[in-house]
Tab-separated table of C-alpha atoms in Angstrom:
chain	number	residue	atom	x	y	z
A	1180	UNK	CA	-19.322	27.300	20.944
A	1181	UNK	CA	-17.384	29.632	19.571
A	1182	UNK	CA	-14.488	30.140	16.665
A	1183	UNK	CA	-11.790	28.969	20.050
A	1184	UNK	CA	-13.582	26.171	20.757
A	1185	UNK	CA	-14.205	24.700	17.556
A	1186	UNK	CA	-10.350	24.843	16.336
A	1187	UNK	CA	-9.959	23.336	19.550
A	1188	UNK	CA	-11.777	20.628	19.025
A	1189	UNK	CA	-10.611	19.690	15.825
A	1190	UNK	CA	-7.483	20.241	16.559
A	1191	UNK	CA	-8.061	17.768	19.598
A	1192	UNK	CA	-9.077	15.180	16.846
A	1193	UNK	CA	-5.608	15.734	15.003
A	1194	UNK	CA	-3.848	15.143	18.801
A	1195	UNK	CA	-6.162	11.618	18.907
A	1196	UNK	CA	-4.382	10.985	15.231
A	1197	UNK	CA	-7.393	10.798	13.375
A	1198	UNK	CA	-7.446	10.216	9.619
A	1199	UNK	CA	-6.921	13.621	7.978
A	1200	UNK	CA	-9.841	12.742	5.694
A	1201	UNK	CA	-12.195	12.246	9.507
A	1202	UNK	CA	-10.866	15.466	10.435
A	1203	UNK	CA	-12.026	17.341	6.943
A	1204	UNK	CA	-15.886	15.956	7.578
A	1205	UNK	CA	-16.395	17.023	10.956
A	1206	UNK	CA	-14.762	20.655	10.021
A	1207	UNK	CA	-17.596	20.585	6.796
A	1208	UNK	CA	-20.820	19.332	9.433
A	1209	UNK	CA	-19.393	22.272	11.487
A	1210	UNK	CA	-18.799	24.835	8.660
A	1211	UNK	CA	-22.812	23.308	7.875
A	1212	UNK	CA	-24.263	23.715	10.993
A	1213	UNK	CA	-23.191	27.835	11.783
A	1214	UNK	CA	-23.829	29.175	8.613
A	1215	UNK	CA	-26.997	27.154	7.256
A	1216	UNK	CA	-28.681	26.144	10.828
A	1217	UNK	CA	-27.262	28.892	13.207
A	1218	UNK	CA	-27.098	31.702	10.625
A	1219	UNK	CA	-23.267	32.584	12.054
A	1220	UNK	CA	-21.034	31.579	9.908
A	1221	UNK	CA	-17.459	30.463	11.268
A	1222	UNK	CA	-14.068	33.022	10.393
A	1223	UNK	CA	-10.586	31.361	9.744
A	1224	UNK	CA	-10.122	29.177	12.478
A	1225	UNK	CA	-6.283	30.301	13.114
A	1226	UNK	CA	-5.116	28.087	15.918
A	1227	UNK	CA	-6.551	24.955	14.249
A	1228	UNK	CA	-3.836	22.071	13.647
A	1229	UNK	CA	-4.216	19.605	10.975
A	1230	UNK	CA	-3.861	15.938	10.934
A	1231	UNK	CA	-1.108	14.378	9.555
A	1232	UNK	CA	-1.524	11.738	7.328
A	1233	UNK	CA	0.012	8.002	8.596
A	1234	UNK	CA	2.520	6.340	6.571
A	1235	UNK	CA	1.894	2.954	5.980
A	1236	UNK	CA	4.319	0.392	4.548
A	1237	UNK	CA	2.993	-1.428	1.647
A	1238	UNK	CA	1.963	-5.244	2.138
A	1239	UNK	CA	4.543	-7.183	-0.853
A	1240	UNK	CA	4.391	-10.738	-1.207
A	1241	UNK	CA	7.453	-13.161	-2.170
A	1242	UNK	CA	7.615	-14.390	-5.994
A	1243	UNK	CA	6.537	-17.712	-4.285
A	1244	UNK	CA	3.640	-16.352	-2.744
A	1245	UNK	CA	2.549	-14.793	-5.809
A	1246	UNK	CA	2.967	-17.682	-7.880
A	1247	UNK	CA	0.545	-19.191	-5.068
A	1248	UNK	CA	-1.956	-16.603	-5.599
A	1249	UNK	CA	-1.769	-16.985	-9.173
A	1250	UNK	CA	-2.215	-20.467	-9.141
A	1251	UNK	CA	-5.559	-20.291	-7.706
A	1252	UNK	CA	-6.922	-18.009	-10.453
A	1253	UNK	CA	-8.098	-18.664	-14.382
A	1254	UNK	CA	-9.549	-17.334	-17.593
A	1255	UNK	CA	-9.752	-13.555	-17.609
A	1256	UNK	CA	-9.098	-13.107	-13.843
A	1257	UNK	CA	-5.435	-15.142	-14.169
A	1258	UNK	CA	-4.670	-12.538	-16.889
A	1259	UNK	CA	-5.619	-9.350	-15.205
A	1260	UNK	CA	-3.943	-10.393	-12.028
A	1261	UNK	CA	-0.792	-11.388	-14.553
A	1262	UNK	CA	-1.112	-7.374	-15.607
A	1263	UNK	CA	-1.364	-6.470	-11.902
A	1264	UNK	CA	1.915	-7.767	-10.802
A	1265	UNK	CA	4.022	-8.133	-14.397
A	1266	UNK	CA	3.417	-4.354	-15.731
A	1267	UNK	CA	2.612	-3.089	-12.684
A	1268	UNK	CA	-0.698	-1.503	-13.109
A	1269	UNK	CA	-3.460	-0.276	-10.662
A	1270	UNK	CA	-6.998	-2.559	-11.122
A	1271	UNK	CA	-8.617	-0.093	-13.141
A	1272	UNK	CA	-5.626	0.996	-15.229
A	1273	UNK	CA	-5.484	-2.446	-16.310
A	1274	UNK	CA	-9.393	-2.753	-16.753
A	1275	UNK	CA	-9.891	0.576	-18.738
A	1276	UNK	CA	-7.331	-0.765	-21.126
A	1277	UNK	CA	-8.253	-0.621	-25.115
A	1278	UNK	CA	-6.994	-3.031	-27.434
A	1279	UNK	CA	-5.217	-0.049	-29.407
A	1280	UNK	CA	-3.333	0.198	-25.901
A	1281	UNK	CA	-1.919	-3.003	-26.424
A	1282	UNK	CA	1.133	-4.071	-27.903
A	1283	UNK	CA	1.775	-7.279	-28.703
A	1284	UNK	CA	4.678	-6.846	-30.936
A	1285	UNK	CA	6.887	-4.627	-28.844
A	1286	UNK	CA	5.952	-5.886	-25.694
A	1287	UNK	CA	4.427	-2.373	-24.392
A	1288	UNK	CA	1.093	-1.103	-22.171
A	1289	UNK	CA	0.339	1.989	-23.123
A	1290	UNK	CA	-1.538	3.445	-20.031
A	1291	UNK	CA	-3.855	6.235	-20.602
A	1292	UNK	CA	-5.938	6.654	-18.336
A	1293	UNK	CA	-3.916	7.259	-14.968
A	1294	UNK	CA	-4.558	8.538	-11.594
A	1295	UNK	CA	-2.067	11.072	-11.891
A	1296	UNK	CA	-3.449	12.072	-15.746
A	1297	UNK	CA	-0.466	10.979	-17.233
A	1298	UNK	CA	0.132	8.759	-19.681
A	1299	UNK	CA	2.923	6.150	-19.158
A	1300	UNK	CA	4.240	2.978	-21.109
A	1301	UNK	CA	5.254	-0.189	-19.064
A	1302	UNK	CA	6.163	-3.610	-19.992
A	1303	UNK	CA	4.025	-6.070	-20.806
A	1304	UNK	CA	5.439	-9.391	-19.524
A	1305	UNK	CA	6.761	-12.422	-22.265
A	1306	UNK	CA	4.250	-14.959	-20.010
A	1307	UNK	CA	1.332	-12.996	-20.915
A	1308	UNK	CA	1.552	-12.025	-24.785
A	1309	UNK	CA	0.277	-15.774	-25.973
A	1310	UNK	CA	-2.413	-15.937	-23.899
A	1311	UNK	CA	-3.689	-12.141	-24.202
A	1312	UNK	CA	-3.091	-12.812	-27.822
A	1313	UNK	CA	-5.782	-15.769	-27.621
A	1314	UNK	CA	-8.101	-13.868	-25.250
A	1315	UNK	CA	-8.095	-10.713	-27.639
A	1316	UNK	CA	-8.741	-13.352	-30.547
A	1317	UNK	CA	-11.856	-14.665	-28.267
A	1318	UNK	CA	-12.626	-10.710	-27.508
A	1319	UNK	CA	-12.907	-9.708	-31.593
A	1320	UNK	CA	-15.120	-12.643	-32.550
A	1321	UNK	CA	-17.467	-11.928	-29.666
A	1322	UNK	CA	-17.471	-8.032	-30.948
A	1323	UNK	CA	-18.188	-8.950	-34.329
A	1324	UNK	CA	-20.900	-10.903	-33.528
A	1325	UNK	CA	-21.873	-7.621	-31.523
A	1326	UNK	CA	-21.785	-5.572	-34.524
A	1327	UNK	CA	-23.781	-7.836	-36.671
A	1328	UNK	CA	-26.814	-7.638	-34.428
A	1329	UNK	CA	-26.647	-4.112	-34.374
A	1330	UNK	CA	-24.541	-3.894	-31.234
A	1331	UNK	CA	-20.808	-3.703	-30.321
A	1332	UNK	CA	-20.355	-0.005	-29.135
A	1333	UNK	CA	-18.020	1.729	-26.682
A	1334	UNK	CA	-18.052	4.604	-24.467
A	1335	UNK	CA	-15.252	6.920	-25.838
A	1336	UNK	CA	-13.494	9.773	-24.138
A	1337	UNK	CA	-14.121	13.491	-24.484
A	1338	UNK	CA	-15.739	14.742	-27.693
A	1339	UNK	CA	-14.775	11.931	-29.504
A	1340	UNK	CA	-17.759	10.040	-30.178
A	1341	UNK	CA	-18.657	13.508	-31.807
A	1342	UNK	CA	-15.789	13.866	-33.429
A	1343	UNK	CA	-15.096	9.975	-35.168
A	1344	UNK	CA	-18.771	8.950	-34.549
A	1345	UNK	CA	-18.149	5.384	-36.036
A	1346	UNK	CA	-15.189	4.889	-33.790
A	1347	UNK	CA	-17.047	3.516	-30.748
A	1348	UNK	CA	-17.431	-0.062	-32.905
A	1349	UNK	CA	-14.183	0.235	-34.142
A	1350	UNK	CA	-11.931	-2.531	-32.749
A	1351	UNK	CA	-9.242	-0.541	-31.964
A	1352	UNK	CA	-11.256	1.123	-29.841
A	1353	UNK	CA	-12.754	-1.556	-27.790
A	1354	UNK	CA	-12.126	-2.776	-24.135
A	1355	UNK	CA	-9.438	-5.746	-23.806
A	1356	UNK	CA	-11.834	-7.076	-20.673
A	1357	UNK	CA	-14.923	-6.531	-21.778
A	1358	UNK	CA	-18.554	-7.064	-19.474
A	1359	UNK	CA	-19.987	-9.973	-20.332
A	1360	UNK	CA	-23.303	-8.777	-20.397
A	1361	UNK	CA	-24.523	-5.119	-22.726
A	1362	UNK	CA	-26.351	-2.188	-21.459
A	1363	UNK	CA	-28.432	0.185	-23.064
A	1364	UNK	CA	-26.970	3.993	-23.117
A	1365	UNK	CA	-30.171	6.294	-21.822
A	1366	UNK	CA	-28.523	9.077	-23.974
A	1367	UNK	CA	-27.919	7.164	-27.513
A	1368	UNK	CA	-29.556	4.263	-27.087
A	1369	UNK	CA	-26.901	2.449	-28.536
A	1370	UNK	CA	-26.430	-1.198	-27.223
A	1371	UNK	CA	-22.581	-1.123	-25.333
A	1372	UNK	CA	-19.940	-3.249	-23.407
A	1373	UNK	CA	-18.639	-1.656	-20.610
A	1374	UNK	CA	-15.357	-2.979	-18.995
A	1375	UNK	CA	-15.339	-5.857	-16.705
A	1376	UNK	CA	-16.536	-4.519	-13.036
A	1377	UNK	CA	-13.356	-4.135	-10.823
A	1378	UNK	CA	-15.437	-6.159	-8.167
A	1379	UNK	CA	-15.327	-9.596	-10.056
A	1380	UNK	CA	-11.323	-9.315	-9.830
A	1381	UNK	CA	-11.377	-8.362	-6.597
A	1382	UNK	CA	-13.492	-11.102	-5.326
A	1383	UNK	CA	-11.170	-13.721	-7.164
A	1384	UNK	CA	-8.060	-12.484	-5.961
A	1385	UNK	CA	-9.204	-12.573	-1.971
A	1386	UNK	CA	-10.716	-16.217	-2.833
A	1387	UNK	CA	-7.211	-16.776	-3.738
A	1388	UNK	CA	-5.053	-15.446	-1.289
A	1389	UNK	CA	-7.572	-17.367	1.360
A	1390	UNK	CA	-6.725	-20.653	-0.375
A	1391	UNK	CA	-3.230	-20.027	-0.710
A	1392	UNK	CA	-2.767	-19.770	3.379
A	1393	UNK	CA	-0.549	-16.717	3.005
A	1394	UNK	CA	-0.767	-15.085	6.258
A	1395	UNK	CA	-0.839	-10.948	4.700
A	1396	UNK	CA	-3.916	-8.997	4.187
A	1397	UNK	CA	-2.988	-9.391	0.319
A	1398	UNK	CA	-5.513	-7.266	-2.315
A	1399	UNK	CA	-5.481	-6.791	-5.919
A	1400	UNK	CA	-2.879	-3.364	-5.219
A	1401	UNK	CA	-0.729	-5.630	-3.527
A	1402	UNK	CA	0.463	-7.141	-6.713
A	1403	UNK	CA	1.361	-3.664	-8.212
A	1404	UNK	CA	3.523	-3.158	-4.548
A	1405	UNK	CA	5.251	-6.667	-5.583
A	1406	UNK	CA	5.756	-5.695	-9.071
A	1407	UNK	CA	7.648	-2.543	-7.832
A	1408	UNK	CA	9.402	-4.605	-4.772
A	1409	UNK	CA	11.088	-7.235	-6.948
A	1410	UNK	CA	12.482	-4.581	-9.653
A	1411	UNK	CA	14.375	-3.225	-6.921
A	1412	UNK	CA	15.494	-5.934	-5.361
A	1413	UNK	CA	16.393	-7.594	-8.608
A	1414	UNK	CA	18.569	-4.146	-9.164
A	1415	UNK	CA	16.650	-2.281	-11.620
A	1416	UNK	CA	17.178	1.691	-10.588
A	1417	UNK	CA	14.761	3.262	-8.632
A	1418	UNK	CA	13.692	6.072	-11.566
A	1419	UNK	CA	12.981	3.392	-14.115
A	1420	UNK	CA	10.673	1.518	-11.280
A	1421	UNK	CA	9.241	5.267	-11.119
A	1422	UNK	CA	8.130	5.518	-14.603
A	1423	UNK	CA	7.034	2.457	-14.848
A	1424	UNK	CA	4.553	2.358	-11.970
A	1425	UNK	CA	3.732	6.417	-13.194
A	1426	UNK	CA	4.677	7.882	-9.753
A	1427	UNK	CA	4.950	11.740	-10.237
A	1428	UNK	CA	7.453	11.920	-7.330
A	1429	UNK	CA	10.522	9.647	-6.539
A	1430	UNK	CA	10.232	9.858	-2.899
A	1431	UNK	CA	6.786	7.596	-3.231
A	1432	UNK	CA	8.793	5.070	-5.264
A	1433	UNK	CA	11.127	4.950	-2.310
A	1434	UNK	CA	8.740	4.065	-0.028
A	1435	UNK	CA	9.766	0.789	-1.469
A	1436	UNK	CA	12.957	0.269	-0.414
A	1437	UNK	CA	11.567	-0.407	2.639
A	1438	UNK	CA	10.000	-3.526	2.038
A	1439	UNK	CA	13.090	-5.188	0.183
A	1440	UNK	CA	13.808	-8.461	1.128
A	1441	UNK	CA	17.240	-7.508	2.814
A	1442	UNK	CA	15.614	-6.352	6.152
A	1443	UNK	CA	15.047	-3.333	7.392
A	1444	UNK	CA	16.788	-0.479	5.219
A	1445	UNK	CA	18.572	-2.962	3.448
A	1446	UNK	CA	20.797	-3.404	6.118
A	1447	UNK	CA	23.046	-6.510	7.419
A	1448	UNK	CA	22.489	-6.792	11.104
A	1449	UNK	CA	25.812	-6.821	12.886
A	1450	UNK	CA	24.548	-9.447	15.158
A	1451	UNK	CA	24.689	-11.579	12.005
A	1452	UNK	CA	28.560	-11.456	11.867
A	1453	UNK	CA	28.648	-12.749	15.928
A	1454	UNK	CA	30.265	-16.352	16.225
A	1455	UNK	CA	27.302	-18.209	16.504
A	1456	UNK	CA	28.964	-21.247	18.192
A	1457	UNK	CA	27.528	-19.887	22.020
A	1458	UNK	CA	23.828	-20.613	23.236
């Protein structure tokens, strides 16, 4: 098989709408198998034609079903999910979050640690501050204790733990959800916390959703997609929704618009103005 008939067949996958991302690993087992088994390695490939990527609307749940969801979760898990859907923030933006990150006082999330590498501030929601207050009391008592048997460090980012070596038991500096249980670093030795696995959310929040009865596929994201939803339908612009969930480009924010609880596009149907007196 030659350069023809491998763009062929690949771009046969792309005509059988395969995920770009299936696509990409048979065109690497190929580009593997000529020039480190065959010895021949493969030129440019010019007639090969890519797979497009699928859009996909976003599941979003009512206000009533994610009071629903809500209700079926506690402790820590009720307050992450809380993050999820009132600031709008991915799982692990929300997990990764230090307790400098937090303000309680202004009613801001500072998140640094994005998937787009850019920090952003959102809101952090009146419903929450009490209770995050209380849990970050808990939190400090817990890392004191830490630090008093020798314990209580944190993984910092970059050079820093070279640069402010006592920082990583510094409060500021610690996770909001912490693990419950420590590890030992193999580097340092030191005894640490990491943050709370994404897993243990993501197991409470399907529990949830199965109890609640709601018939969508519903995830952890899908609060951030509800978060977004009701802004816009409850008329906030569409470039402060943009900031706030960190989207680089407006036209994934739009995506949005979509899902609002108008209909499709937002639009009346004109079937809807018929005298409904008939039938």
């Amino acid at each position: 098989m030659g350069e023809r008939e491998v763009a062929a067949f690949l771009t046969h996958l792309a005509e059988r709408q395969v995920a770009p991302s299936t696509q990409m690993q048979a065109l690497c087992a190929l580009l593997f198998l000529y020039e480190h088994v065959l010895g021949r390695p493969l030129g440019k490939l010019q007639d090969l034609r890519w797979a497009r990527p699928r859009a996909r609307l976003p599941v979003v749940l009512t206000a009533r079903e994610v009071e629903q969801v809500l209700a079926g979760l506690s402790g820590v898990r009720w307050l992450v999910a809380m993050l999820l859907y009132g600031s709008g923030l991915r799982l692990l933006e929300c997990l990764q979050l230090r307790v400098k990150d937090v303000d309680l006082e202004r009613g801001e999330i500072r998140v640094r640690t994005t998937k787009g590498g850019t920090p952003r501030v959102t809101v952090l929601p009146e419903a929450v501050r009490e209770p995050l207050r209380a849990h970050l009391a808990s939190v400090r008592r817990r890392h004191e204790r830490d630090v008093v048997r020798g314990a209580g460090y944190v993984a910092l980012p970059g050079a820093l733990a070279t640069k402010y070596p006592r920082a990583a038991r510094e409060w500021p500096w610690q996770w909001v959800f912490p693990a419950t249980r420590e590890h030992v670093d193999g580097t340092t030795g030191e005894r640490r916390r990491h943050h709370l696995h994404e897993s243990v959310v993501q197991r409470a929040v399907k529990a949830a959703v199965l109890r609640s009865g709601i018939g969508k596929r519903a995830t952890c994201h899908t609060l951030r997609h509800s978060f977004a939803t009701h802004l816009l339908e409850s008329g906030y612009d569409i470039r402060t929704v943009q900031e706030l969930l960190g989207h680089k480009d407006v036209s994934t924010t739009m995506l949005y618009t979509h899902v609002l609880h108008r209909g499709g596009l937002g639009v009346r149907s004109p079937a809807d103005a018929l005298d409904r007196g008939r039938g």
